[in-house]
mmCIF file of C-alpha atoms and ligand atoms in Angstrom:
data_model
loop_
_atom_site.group_PDB
_atom_site.id
_atom_site.type_symbol
_atom_site.label_atom_id
_atom_site.label_comp_id
_atom_site.label_asym_id
_atom_site.label_seq_id
_atom_site.Cartn_x
_atom_site.Cartn_y
_atom_site.Cartn_z
ATOM 1 C CA MET A 846 98.365 200.672 118.979
ATOM 2 C CA THR A 847 102.131 201.071 118.623
ATOM 3 C CA ASN A 848 104.563 198.292 118.923
ATOM 4 C CA THR A 849 107.744 199.169 117.187
ATOM 5 C CA PRO A 850 111.247 198.039 118.494
ATOM 6 C CA GLY A 851 111.772 201.624 119.976
ATOM 7 C CA ASP A 852 108.352 201.308 121.948
ATOM 8 C CA GLN A 853 109.789 197.872 123.361
ATOM 9 C CA GLN A 854 113.080 199.450 124.213
ATOM 10 C CA LEU A 855 111.212 202.409 125.909
ATOM 11 C CA ARG A 856 108.879 200.005 127.860
ATOM 12 C CA THR A 857 111.996 198.182 129.044
ATOM 13 C CA GLN A 858 113.654 201.228 130.359
ATOM 14 C CA LEU A 859 110.396 202.775 131.795
ATOM 15 C CA HIS A 860 109.846 199.345 133.751
ATOM 16 C CA GLU A 861 113.273 199.413 135.141
ATOM 17 C CA VAL A 862 112.950 202.839 136.465
ATOM 18 C CA ARG A 863 109.619 201.827 138.128
ATOM 19 C CA ASN A 864 111.038 198.887 139.694
ATOM 20 C CA SER A 865 114.162 201.095 140.936
ATOM 21 C CA VAL A 866 111.532 203.338 143.004
ATOM 22 C CA ALA A 867 109.820 200.302 144.871
ATOM 23 C CA SER A 868 112.153 200.982 148.224
ATOM 24 C CA GLY A 869 110.916 204.497 148.127
ATOM 25 C CA TRP A 870 107.405 203.348 147.846
ATOM 26 C CA ALA A 871 107.883 200.639 150.695
ATOM 27 C CA ALA A 872 109.204 203.538 152.963
ATOM 28 C CA ASN A 873 105.724 205.387 152.467
ATOM 29 C CA ILE A 874 103.271 202.487 152.440
ATOM 30 C CA ASP A 875 101.243 203.737 155.449
ATOM 31 C CA HIS A 876 100.987 207.227 153.520
ATOM 32 C CA ILE A 877 100.199 205.604 150.375
ATOM 33 C CA GLU A 878 97.159 203.570 151.904
ATOM 34 C CA GLN A 879 95.779 206.338 153.774
ATOM 35 C CA ARG A 880 96.061 208.916 151.006
ATOM 36 C CA GLY A 881 94.348 206.951 148.306
ATOM 37 C CA ALA A 882 91.576 205.613 150.711
ATOM 38 C CA ARG A 883 88.911 207.761 149.137
ATOM 39 C CA VAL A 884 89.491 206.739 145.644
ATOM 40 C CA THR A 885 89.829 203.127 146.401
ATOM 41 C CA ASP A 886 86.444 203.316 148.323
ATOM 42 C CA LEU A 887 85.128 204.708 144.969
ATOM 43 C CA MET A 888 86.899 201.910 142.850
ATOM 44 C CA LEU A 889 85.620 199.179 144.846
ATOM 45 C CA ASP A 890 82.074 200.509 145.131
ATOM 46 C CA ALA A 891 81.993 200.368 141.335
ATOM 47 C CA ILE A 892 83.000 196.816 140.994
ATOM 48 C CA GLY A 893 81.150 195.066 143.548
ATOM 49 C CA PRO A 894 80.615 193.655 145.904
ATOM 50 C CA GLU A 895 79.565 190.310 144.955
ATOM 51 C CA PRO A 896 80.369 187.034 146.458
ATOM 52 C CA GLY A 897 82.984 184.876 144.970
ATOM 53 C CA GLN A 898 84.605 187.394 142.554
ATOM 54 C CA ARG A 899 87.908 186.970 141.019
ATOM 55 C CA ILE A 900 89.390 190.391 140.843
ATOM 56 C CA LEU A 901 92.705 191.381 139.155
ATOM 57 C CA GLU A 902 94.834 194.403 140.151
ATOM 58 C CA LEU A 903 97.101 195.849 137.798
ATOM 59 C CA ALA A 904 99.921 198.334 138.420
ATOM 60 C CA CYS A 905 99.575 197.546 142.044
ATOM 61 C CA GLY A 906 102.485 199.462 143.518
ATOM 62 C CA THR A 907 102.574 198.510 147.249
ATOM 63 C CA GLY A 908 99.164 196.815 146.481
ATOM 64 C CA ALA A 909 97.138 199.316 148.462
ATOM 65 C CA THR A 910 93.974 198.961 146.255
ATOM 66 C CA GLY A 911 94.059 195.067 145.803
ATOM 67 C CA LEU A 912 94.647 194.389 149.468
ATOM 68 C CA ALA A 913 91.656 196.685 150.321
ATOM 69 C CA ALA A 914 89.501 194.704 147.799
ATOM 70 C CA ALA A 915 90.599 191.314 149.431
ATOM 71 C CA ARG A 916 89.688 192.666 152.980
ATOM 72 C CA ARG A 917 86.412 194.174 151.660
ATOM 73 C CA PHE A 918 85.156 191.273 149.603
ATOM 74 C CA GLY A 919 86.333 188.446 151.870
ATOM 75 C CA PRO A 920 87.570 185.113 151.916
ATOM 76 C CA GLY A 921 85.012 183.969 149.145
ATOM 77 C CA SER A 922 86.794 186.367 146.687
ATOM 78 C CA MET A 923 90.380 186.068 145.028
ATOM 79 C CA VAL A 924 92.362 188.959 144.151
ATOM 80 C CA THR A 925 95.518 188.623 141.880
ATOM 81 C CA VAL A 926 97.625 191.556 142.928
ATOM 82 C CA SER A 927 100.325 192.439 140.051
ATOM 83 C CA ASP A 928 102.666 195.036 138.681
ATOM 84 C CA VAL A 929 105.251 195.068 136.009
ATOM 85 C CA ALA A 930 108.010 195.840 138.640
ATOM 86 C CA PRO A 931 108.594 192.731 140.618
ATOM 87 C CA ASP A 932 110.161 194.612 143.449
ATOM 88 C CA MET A 933 106.870 196.344 143.831
ATOM 89 C CA VAL A 934 105.122 193.094 143.671
ATOM 90 C CA ALA A 935 107.372 191.769 146.640
ATOM 91 C CA VAL A 936 106.463 194.701 148.566
ATOM 92 C CA ALA A 937 102.839 193.888 148.073
ATOM 93 C CA ALA A 938 103.327 190.427 148.967
ATOM 94 C CA GLU A 939 104.865 191.479 152.278
ATOM 95 C CA ARG A 940 102.192 193.639 153.083
ATOM 96 C CA ALA A 941 99.384 191.174 152.469
ATOM 97 C CA ALA A 942 101.426 188.884 154.784
ATOM 98 C CA GLU A 943 101.696 191.571 157.521
ATOM 99 C CA GLN A 944 97.766 192.153 157.149
ATOM 100 C CA GLY A 945 97.168 188.528 157.350
ATOM 101 C CA VAL A 946 95.155 188.899 153.936
ATOM 102 C CA THR A 947 94.957 185.336 152.589
ATOM 103 C CA ASN A 948 92.669 185.819 149.558
ATOM 104 C CA VAL A 949 95.450 187.184 147.538
ATOM 105 C CA ALA A 950 98.090 186.089 144.869
ATOM 106 C CA THR A 951 100.839 188.041 143.488
ATOM 107 C CA THR A 952 102.360 188.109 140.259
ATOM 108 C CA VAL A 953 104.439 190.128 137.627
ATOM 109 C CA LEU A 954 102.174 191.341 134.930
ATOM 110 C CA ASP A 955 102.438 193.980 132.236
ATOM 111 C CA ILE A 956 99.170 196.123 131.723
ATOM 112 C CA GLU A 957 100.057 196.039 127.762
ATOM 113 C CA GLN A 958 100.332 192.439 127.820
ATOM 114 C CA ILE A 959 98.664 190.463 130.800
ATOM 115 C CA GLU A 960 99.923 186.835 130.502
ATOM 116 C CA MET A 961 96.544 185.444 131.673
ATOM 117 C CA PRO A 962 93.767 183.712 129.540
ATOM 118 C CA ASP A 963 90.830 185.283 128.186
ATOM 119 C CA GLY A 964 87.680 185.896 130.278
ATOM 120 C CA VAL A 965 89.044 184.770 133.720
ATOM 121 C CA PHE A 966 88.385 187.721 135.917
ATOM 122 C CA ASP A 967 85.268 189.383 136.954
ATOM 123 C CA ALA A 968 86.606 192.701 137.680
ATOM 124 C CA VAL A 969 89.921 194.563 137.206
ATOM 125 C CA LEU A 970 91.340 197.485 139.327
ATOM 126 C CA CYS A 971 93.958 199.719 138.133
ATOM 127 C CA ARG A 972 94.842 202.903 140.332
ATOM 128 C CA GLU A 973 97.039 205.348 138.797
ATOM 129 C CA GLY A 974 98.904 202.981 136.422
ATOM 130 C CA LEU A 975 97.185 203.115 133.153
ATOM 131 C CA MET A 976 98.688 206.512 132.442
ATOM 132 C CA PHE A 977 102.416 204.775 132.478
ATOM 133 C CA ALA A 978 101.584 202.430 129.553
ATOM 134 C CA VAL A 979 103.497 203.477 126.296
ATOM 135 C CA ASP A 980 99.936 202.661 124.469
ATOM 136 C CA PRO A 981 97.115 202.797 127.107
ATOM 137 C CA GLY A 982 94.581 201.885 124.422
ATOM 138 C CA ARG A 983 96.496 198.472 124.239
ATOM 139 C CA GLY A 984 96.279 198.247 127.934
ATOM 140 C CA LEU A 985 92.608 198.689 128.023
ATOM 141 C CA ALA A 986 92.165 195.967 125.201
ATOM 142 C CA GLU A 987 94.238 193.652 127.387
ATOM 143 C CA ILE A 988 91.897 194.382 130.410
ATOM 144 C CA ARG A 989 88.708 193.721 128.195
ATOM 145 C CA ARG A 990 90.351 190.483 126.963
ATOM 146 C CA VAL A 991 91.035 189.284 130.507
ATOM 147 C CA LEU A 992 87.418 189.902 131.649
ATOM 148 C CA THR A 993 84.339 188.015 131.555
ATOM 149 C CA PRO A 994 81.306 189.276 129.617
ATOM 150 C CA ARG A 995 79.900 192.133 131.707
ATOM 151 C CA GLY A 996 82.945 192.172 133.829
ATOM 152 C CA ARG A 997 83.694 195.589 135.288
ATOM 153 C CA VAL A 998 86.779 197.769 135.201
ATOM 154 C CA SER A 999 87.761 200.669 137.642
ATOM 155 C CA VAL A 1000 90.720 202.863 136.726
ATOM 156 C CA ALA A 1001 92.060 205.779 138.625
ATOM 157 C CA VAL A 1002 94.235 208.379 136.822
ATOM 158 C CA TRP A 1003 95.319 211.836 137.808
ATOM 159 C CA GLY A 1004 93.351 214.981 136.471
ATOM 160 C CA VAL A 1005 95.001 217.937 135.033
ATOM 161 C CA ARG A 1006 98.502 218.938 136.272
ATOM 162 C CA GLU A 1007 97.251 222.516 137.018
ATOM 163 C CA LYS A 1008 94.691 220.653 139.444
ATOM 164 C CA ASN A 1009 97.501 218.781 140.973
ATOM 165 C CA PRO A 1010 100.087 220.981 142.594
ATOM 166 C CA TRP A 1011 101.047 218.069 145.059
ATOM 167 C CA LEU A 1012 103.249 216.857 142.184
ATOM 168 C CA GLY A 1013 102.779 219.799 139.426
ATOM 169 C CA VAL A 1014 104.890 222.111 141.637
ATOM 170 C CA LEU A 1015 107.764 219.730 141.621
ATOM 171 C CA PHE A 1016 107.810 219.289 137.703
ATOM 172 C CA ASP A 1017 107.507 223.072 137.341
ATOM 173 C CA ALA A 1018 110.406 223.780 139.504
ATOM 174 C CA VAL A 1019 112.663 220.899 137.999
ATOM 175 C CA SER A 1020 111.752 222.116 134.280
ATOM 176 C CA ALA A 1021 112.865 225.534 135.501
ATOM 177 C CA GLU A 1022 116.009 224.300 137.120
ATOM 178 C CA MET A 1023 116.975 222.412 134.248
ATOM 179 C CA GLY A 1024 115.727 224.409 131.252
ATOM 180 C CA PHE A 1025 113.987 221.761 129.594
ATOM 181 C CA ALA A 1026 110.346 220.354 130.108
ATOM 182 C CA VAL A 1027 110.050 217.662 132.875
ATOM 183 C CA PRO A 1028 108.703 215.086 132.196
ATOM 184 C CA PRO A 1029 109.700 215.287 128.562
ATOM 185 C CA PRO A 1030 106.690 215.432 126.231
ATOM 186 C CA GLY A 1031 105.508 212.201 124.450
ATOM 187 C CA LEU A 1032 106.416 209.983 127.207
ATOM 188 C CA PRO A 1033 103.942 208.389 129.659
ATOM 189 C CA GLU A 1034 103.596 210.449 132.644
ATOM 190 C CA PRO A 1035 101.431 210.984 135.628
ATOM 191 C CA PHE A 1036 99.183 213.499 133.685
ATOM 192 C CA SER A 1037 99.099 211.611 130.138
ATOM 193 C CA LEU A 1038 95.525 210.571 130.727
ATOM 194 C CA SER A 1039 94.216 213.723 132.403
ATOM 195 C CA ASP A 1040 91.734 214.800 129.573
ATOM 196 C CA PRO A 1041 88.679 213.200 130.516
ATOM 197 C CA GLY A 1042 87.099 213.292 126.825
ATOM 198 C CA ARG A 1043 90.316 211.365 125.620
ATOM 199 C CA LEU A 1044 90.197 208.690 128.642
ATOM 200 C CA ARG A 1045 86.261 208.203 127.752
ATOM 201 C CA GLU A 1046 87.201 207.590 124.109
ATOM 202 C CA LEU A 1047 89.876 205.040 124.899
ATOM 203 C CA PHE A 1048 87.311 203.075 126.943
ATOM 204 C CA VAL A 1049 84.924 203.150 124.247
ATOM 205 C CA ALA A 1050 87.248 202.354 121.470
ATOM 206 C CA ALA A 1051 88.467 199.213 123.678
ATOM 207 C CA GLY A 1052 84.916 197.966 123.757
ATOM 208 C CA PHE A 1053 83.707 199.040 127.192
ATOM 209 C CA LEU A 1054 80.286 200.158 127.807
ATOM 210 C CA ASP A 1055 78.396 202.591 130.233
ATOM 211 C CA VAL A 1056 81.564 204.579 130.861
ATOM 212 C CA THR A 1057 81.413 206.855 134.020
ATOM 213 C CA ILE A 1058 84.221 209.341 135.094
ATOM 214 C CA THR A 1059 84.099 210.743 138.679
ATOM 215 C CA GLU A 1060 86.406 213.336 139.921
ATOM 216 C CA VAL A 1061 87.716 213.123 143.326
ATOM 217 C CA TYR A 1062 89.544 215.728 145.447
ATOM 218 C CA ASP A 1063 92.846 213.770 146.516
ATOM 219 C CA PRO A 1064 95.215 216.252 148.274
ATOM 220 C CA PHE A 1065 98.643 215.634 149.603
ATOM 221 C CA VAL A 1066 98.626 216.465 153.138
ATOM 222 C CA ALA A 1067 101.804 216.679 155.084
ATOM 223 C CA PRO A 1068 102.965 217.886 158.571
ATOM 224 C CA ASP A 1069 105.243 220.435 156.827
ATOM 225 C CA PHE A 1070 107.300 221.097 153.504
ATOM 226 C CA GLU A 1071 110.364 218.755 154.463
ATOM 227 C CA SER A 1072 107.800 215.743 154.836
ATOM 228 C CA TRP A 1073 106.218 216.455 151.544
ATOM 229 C CA TRP A 1074 109.618 216.868 149.777
ATOM 230 C CA VAL A 1075 111.117 213.583 151.238
ATOM 231 C CA ARG A 1076 107.995 211.581 150.332
ATOM 232 C CA VAL A 1077 107.218 212.808 146.766
ATOM 233 C CA SER A 1078 110.989 212.779 145.658
ATOM 234 C CA ALA A 1079 111.360 209.262 147.035
ATOM 235 C CA MET A 1080 108.485 207.933 145.016
ATOM 236 C CA SER A 1081 108.475 210.018 141.971
ATOM 237 C CA GLY A 1082 109.641 207.481 139.274
ATOM 238 C CA PRO A 1083 112.284 208.667 136.782
ATOM 239 C CA LEU A 1084 112.317 212.150 138.540
ATOM 240 C CA ALA A 1085 113.798 210.192 141.440
ATOM 241 C CA THR A 1086 116.722 209.268 139.548
ATOM 242 C CA MET A 1087 117.110 212.718 138.116
ATOM 243 C CA LEU A 1088 116.961 214.322 141.692
ATOM 244 C CA LYS A 1089 119.554 211.830 143.009
ATOM 245 C CA ALA A 1090 122.112 212.719 140.209
ATOM 246 C CA MET A 1091 121.714 216.590 140.606
ATOM 247 C CA ASN A 1092 124.752 218.467 141.973
ATOM 248 C CA PRO A 1093 124.473 220.177 145.264
ATOM 249 C CA ASP A 1094 124.176 223.705 144.187
ATOM 250 C CA MET A 1095 121.340 222.854 141.806
ATOM 251 C CA ALA A 1096 119.731 220.962 144.409
ATOM 252 C CA GLN A 1097 119.603 223.790 146.908
ATOM 253 C CA SER A 1098 118.369 226.171 144.192
ATOM 254 C CA LEU A 1099 115.609 223.521 143.628
ATOM 255 C CA THR A 1100 114.540 223.316 147.131
ATOM 256 C CA GLY A 1101 114.491 227.143 147.190
ATOM 257 C CA ARG A 1102 112.278 227.259 144.348
ATOM 258 C CA LEU A 1103 109.969 224.527 145.664
ATOM 259 C CA ARG A 1104 109.525 226.236 149.230
ATOM 260 C CA GLU A 1105 108.291 229.323 147.337
ATOM 261 C CA LEU A 1106 105.843 227.184 145.319
ATOM 262 C CA VAL A 1107 104.666 225.302 148.159
ATOM 263 C CA ALA A 1108 104.158 228.526 150.477
ATOM 264 C CA PRO A 1109 100.802 229.400 149.159
ATOM 265 C CA TYR A 1110 99.588 225.721 150.511
ATOM 266 C CA GLU A 1111 100.835 225.965 153.918
ATOM 267 C CA THR A 1112 97.933 225.592 156.558
ATOM 268 C CA ASP A 1113 98.005 225.739 160.512
ATOM 269 C CA ALA A 1114 98.318 222.103 160.527
ATOM 270 C CA GLY A 1115 101.234 221.870 158.042
ATOM 271 C CA VAL A 1116 100.897 221.862 154.266
ATOM 272 C CA GLU A 1117 97.885 220.659 152.020
ATOM 273 C CA LEU A 1118 98.720 220.568 148.147
ATOM 274 C CA PRO A 1119 95.562 219.857 146.404
ATOM 275 C CA GLY A 1120 95.149 216.848 144.125
ATOM 276 C CA LEU A 1121 92.675 215.805 141.708
ATOM 277 C CA ALA A 1122 92.141 212.189 140.514
ATOM 278 C CA MET A 1123 89.478 210.732 138.165
ATOM 279 C CA VAL A 1124 87.971 207.446 138.631
ATOM 280 C CA ALA A 1125 86.665 205.646 135.216
ATOM 281 C CA CYS A 1126 84.429 202.747 135.731
ATOM 282 C CA ALA A 1127 82.933 200.686 132.902
ATOM 283 C CA TYR A 1128 81.328 197.034 131.783
ATOM 284 C CA ARG A 1129 82.758 194.848 129.317
ATOM 285 C CA ASP A 1130 80.327 194.199 126.484
HETATM 286 C C1 LIG B 878 101.920 205.728 140.649
HETATM 287 S S1 LIG B 878 102.198 204.201 140.894
HETATM 288 C C2 LIG B 878 100.633 203.578 141.391
HETATM 289 C C3 LIG B 878 100.811 202.351 142.379
HETATM 290 C C4 LIG B 878 99.389 201.789 142.944
HETATM 291 N N1 LIG B 878 98.364 201.425 142.290
HETATM 292 C C5 LIG B 878 98.866 202.834 143.987
HETATM 293 O O1 LIG B 878 97.791 203.624 143.391
HETATM 294 O O2 LIG B 878 99.302 202.935 145.079
HETATM 295 C C6 LIG B 878 102.224 203.382 139.189
HETATM 296 C C7 LIG B 878 102.582 201.947 139.175
HETATM 297 O O3 LIG B 878 102.366 201.455 137.852
HETATM 298 C C8 LIG B 878 103.277 200.537 137.700
HETATM 299 N N2 LIG B 878 103.432 200.245 136.272
HETATM 300 C C9 LIG B 878 103.943 201.193 135.229
HETATM 301 N N3 LIG B 878 103.890 200.557 134.292
HETATM 302 C C10 LIG B 878 103.271 199.436 134.105
HETATM 303 C C11 LIG B 878 102.966 198.642 133.011
HETATM 304 N N4 LIG B 878 103.152 198.721 131.834
HETATM 305 N N5 LIG B 878 102.298 197.451 133.640
HETATM 306 C C12 LIG B 878 101.904 197.230 135.034
HETATM 307 N N6 LIG B 878 102.203 198.036 136.006
HETATM 308 C C13 LIG B 878 102.864 199.234 135.525
HETATM 309 C C14 LIG B 878 104.369 200.888 138.392
HETATM 310 O O4 LIG B 878 105.594 199.903 138.568
HETATM 311 C C15 LIG B 878 103.989 201.473 139.625
HETATM 312 O O5 LIG B 878 103.913 200.648 140.625
#
């Protein structure tokens, strides 16, 4: 586990960038809920259902997974929906109100330092968030700490970049355009936990039992190239900031490259860019 002053500074910067894309996520909230439904269902199957569960969602973004849990497990359960980015939490709270879901509380929490007492949750959910922790092992140790004995955790992460062209082609094109690797090596990024062996080891090292990892095909489907491009660029964390700062010539050249990279995935119905998620589930000892 690492916790140097440099790590703390990095965490602060990364959390600010995440907060800055909350409006991009809010604008795409229906797409986020629809696209992730299969992964969410699998995550919820793994943690329940049992009456009266206390569930924590970490790295909630717009809250799609936690709100689905609250609807599925019903008013007897209580779901705490959280993210390190306050603006994301605000979007999730608004969504809960819009959907009339009342068995939900929202709060700001860092997965690496969960400000909750020990053993207060029966289950923890985290969809596509753990890989953004500077130290995911520390995040899993925190998840274990807040779980009751035999409490369950379900975490979704992206598989390898090559099987996720929905985002991989954007990284490839921006890297080619900039002349350096994007995202830079060593920083937490969407594919940081894409090695199933390492993912399993992290769970085991944190004290979890019966770790299962299931692959889920999770494509990005859009009516056309433009729709994919608008969505993915608005939601892509640090890359969104880089894209906004690009000069017009570079932006035009990037779009040309992307059109070529996306062309093989065009279908009669639009574009279908493949994606592969991995859902890891386990019990607390
Ligand atoms: C790719 S989004 C996933 C959002 C949501 N779970 C979903 O699947 O739609 C990643 C989320 O992780 C959050 N995040 C990043 N680092 C975090 C941390 N250390 N603690 C809690 N949340 C974090 C970001 O703010 C962002 O909302």
